[in-house]
CSV table of C-alpha atoms in Angstrom, one decimal:
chain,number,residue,atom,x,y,z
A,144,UNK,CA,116.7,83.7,77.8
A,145,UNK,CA,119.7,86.1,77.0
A,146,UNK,CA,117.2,88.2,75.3
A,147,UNK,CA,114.6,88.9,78.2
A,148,UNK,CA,118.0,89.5,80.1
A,149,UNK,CA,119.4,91.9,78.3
A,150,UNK,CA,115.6,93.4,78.4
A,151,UNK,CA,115.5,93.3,81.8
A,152,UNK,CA,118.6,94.8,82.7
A,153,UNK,CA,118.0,97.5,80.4
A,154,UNK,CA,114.7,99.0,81.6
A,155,UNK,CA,116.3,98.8,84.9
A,156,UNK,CA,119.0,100.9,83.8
A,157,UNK,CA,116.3,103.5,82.2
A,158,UNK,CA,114.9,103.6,85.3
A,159,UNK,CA,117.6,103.7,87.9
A,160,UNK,CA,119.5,106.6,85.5
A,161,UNK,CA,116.8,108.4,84.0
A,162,UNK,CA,115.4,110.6,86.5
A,163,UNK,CA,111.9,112.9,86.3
A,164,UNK,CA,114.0,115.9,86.5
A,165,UNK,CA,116.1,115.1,83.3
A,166,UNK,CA,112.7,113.7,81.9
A,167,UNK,CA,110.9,116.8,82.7
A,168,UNK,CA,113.3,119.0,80.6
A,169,UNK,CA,112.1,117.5,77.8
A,170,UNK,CA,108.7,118.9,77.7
A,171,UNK,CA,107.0,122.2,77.8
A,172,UNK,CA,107.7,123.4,74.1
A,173,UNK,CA,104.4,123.0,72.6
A,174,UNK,CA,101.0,120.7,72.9
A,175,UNK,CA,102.6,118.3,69.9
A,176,UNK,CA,105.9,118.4,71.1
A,177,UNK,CA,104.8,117.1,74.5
A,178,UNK,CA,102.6,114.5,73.3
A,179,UNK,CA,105.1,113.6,70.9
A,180,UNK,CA,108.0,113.3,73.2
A,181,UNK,CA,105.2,112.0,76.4
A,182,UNK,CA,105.2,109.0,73.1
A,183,UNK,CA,108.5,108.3,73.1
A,184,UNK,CA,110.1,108.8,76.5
A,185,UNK,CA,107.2,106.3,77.7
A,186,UNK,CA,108.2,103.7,74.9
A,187,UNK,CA,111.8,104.2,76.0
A,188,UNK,CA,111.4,104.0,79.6
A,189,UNK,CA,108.1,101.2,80.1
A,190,UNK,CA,108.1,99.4,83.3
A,191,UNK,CA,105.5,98.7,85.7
A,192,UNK,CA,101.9,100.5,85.4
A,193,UNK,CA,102.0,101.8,89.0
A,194,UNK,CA,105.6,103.4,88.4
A,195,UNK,CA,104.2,105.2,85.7
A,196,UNK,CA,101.8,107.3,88.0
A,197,UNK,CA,104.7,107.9,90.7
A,198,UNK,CA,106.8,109.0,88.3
A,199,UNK,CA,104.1,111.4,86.4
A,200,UNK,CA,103.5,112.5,89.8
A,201,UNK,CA,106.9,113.8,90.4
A,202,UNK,CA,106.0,115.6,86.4
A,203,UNK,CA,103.3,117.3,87.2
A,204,UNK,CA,104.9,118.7,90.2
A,205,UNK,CA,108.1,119.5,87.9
A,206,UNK,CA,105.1,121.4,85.9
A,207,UNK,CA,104.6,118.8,83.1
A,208,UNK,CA,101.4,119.2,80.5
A,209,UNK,CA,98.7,116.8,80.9
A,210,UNK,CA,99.4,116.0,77.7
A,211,UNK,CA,102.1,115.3,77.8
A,212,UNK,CA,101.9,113.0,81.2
A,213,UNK,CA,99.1,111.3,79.5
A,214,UNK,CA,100.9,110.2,76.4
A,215,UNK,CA,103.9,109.0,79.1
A,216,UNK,CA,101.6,107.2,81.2
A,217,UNK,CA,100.1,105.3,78.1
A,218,UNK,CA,103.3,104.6,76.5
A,219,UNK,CA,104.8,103.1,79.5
A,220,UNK,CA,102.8,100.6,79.7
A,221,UNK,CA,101.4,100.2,76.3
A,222,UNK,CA,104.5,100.2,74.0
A,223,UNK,CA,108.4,99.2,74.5
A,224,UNK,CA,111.0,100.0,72.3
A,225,UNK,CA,113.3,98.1,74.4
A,226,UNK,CA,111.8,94.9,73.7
A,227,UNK,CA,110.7,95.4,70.1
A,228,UNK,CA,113.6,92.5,69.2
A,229,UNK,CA,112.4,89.7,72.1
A,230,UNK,CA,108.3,90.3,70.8
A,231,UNK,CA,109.2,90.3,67.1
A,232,UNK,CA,111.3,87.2,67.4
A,233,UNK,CA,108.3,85.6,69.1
A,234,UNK,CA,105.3,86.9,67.6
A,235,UNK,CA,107.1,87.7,64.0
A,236,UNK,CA,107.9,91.3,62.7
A,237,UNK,CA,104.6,92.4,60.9
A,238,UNK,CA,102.7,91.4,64.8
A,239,UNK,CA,104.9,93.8,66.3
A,240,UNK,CA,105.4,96.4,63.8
A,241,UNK,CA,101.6,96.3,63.5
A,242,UNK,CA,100.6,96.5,67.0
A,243,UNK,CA,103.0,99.2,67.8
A,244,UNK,CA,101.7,101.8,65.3
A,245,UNK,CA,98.3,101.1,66.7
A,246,UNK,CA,99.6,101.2,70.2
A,247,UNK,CA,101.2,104.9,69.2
A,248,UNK,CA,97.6,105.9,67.0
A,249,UNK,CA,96.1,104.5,69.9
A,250,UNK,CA,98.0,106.6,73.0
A,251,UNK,CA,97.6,109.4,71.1
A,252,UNK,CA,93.9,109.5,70.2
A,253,UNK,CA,93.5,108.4,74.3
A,254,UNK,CA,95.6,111.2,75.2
A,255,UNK,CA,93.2,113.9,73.4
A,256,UNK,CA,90.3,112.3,74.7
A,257,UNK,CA,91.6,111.9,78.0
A,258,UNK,CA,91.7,116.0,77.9
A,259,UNK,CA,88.7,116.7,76.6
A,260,UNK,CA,87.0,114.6,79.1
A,261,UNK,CA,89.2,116.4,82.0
A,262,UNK,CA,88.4,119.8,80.2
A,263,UNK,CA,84.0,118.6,80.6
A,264,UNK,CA,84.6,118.4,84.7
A,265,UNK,CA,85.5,122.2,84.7
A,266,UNK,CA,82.7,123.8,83.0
């Protein structure tokens, strides 16, 4: 119980204090970068699906890749750094360790696709 508390309280702290503005500094460097960092800040700051979308929305507005929105939207919901202690403790450290390198593999190869398929609609 202290453990999905402390998880708890700290996503909501990620997301009450981490705004799109100061995420949307982070990107806009190159392709990789943005995918790269679209990786992390999503691991960093999951929550909710649906809050992903709002808060990509206020990214793209902000000018934010698709890439890079992509690899966000994926992460948030697909991986979480915050509660890599709670899931190893319950599912055992090669599960998670395991599972999260596919998840990242997995965002990633999503992500490309994800353009290309956007890239097909425009010819």
């Amino acid at each position: 119980m202290p453990m999905m508390i402390s998880i708890i309280g700290l996503v909501g702290i990620f997301q009450v204090y981490i705004t799109p503005d100061m995420i949307s500094k982070l990107f806009g460097y190159s392709v990789l970068s943005d995918i790269l960092t679209g990786t992390f800040v999503g691991a960093i700051a999951n929550g909710h699906g649906s809050l992903s979308f709002i808060i990509a929305k206020g990214l793209k507005a902000q000018g934010v890749s698709i890439y890079a929105l992509s690899t966000f939207t994926l992460a948030w919901v697909s991986l979480g750094f915050v509660q890599l202690p709670a899931e190893a403790s319950m599912f055992g450290v090669r599960f998670t360790v395991i599972r999260n390198i596919l998840a990242i593999l997995s965002t990633i190869l999503i992500t490309y696709l994800t353009i290309i398929t956007i890239n097909m609609g425009h010819l």
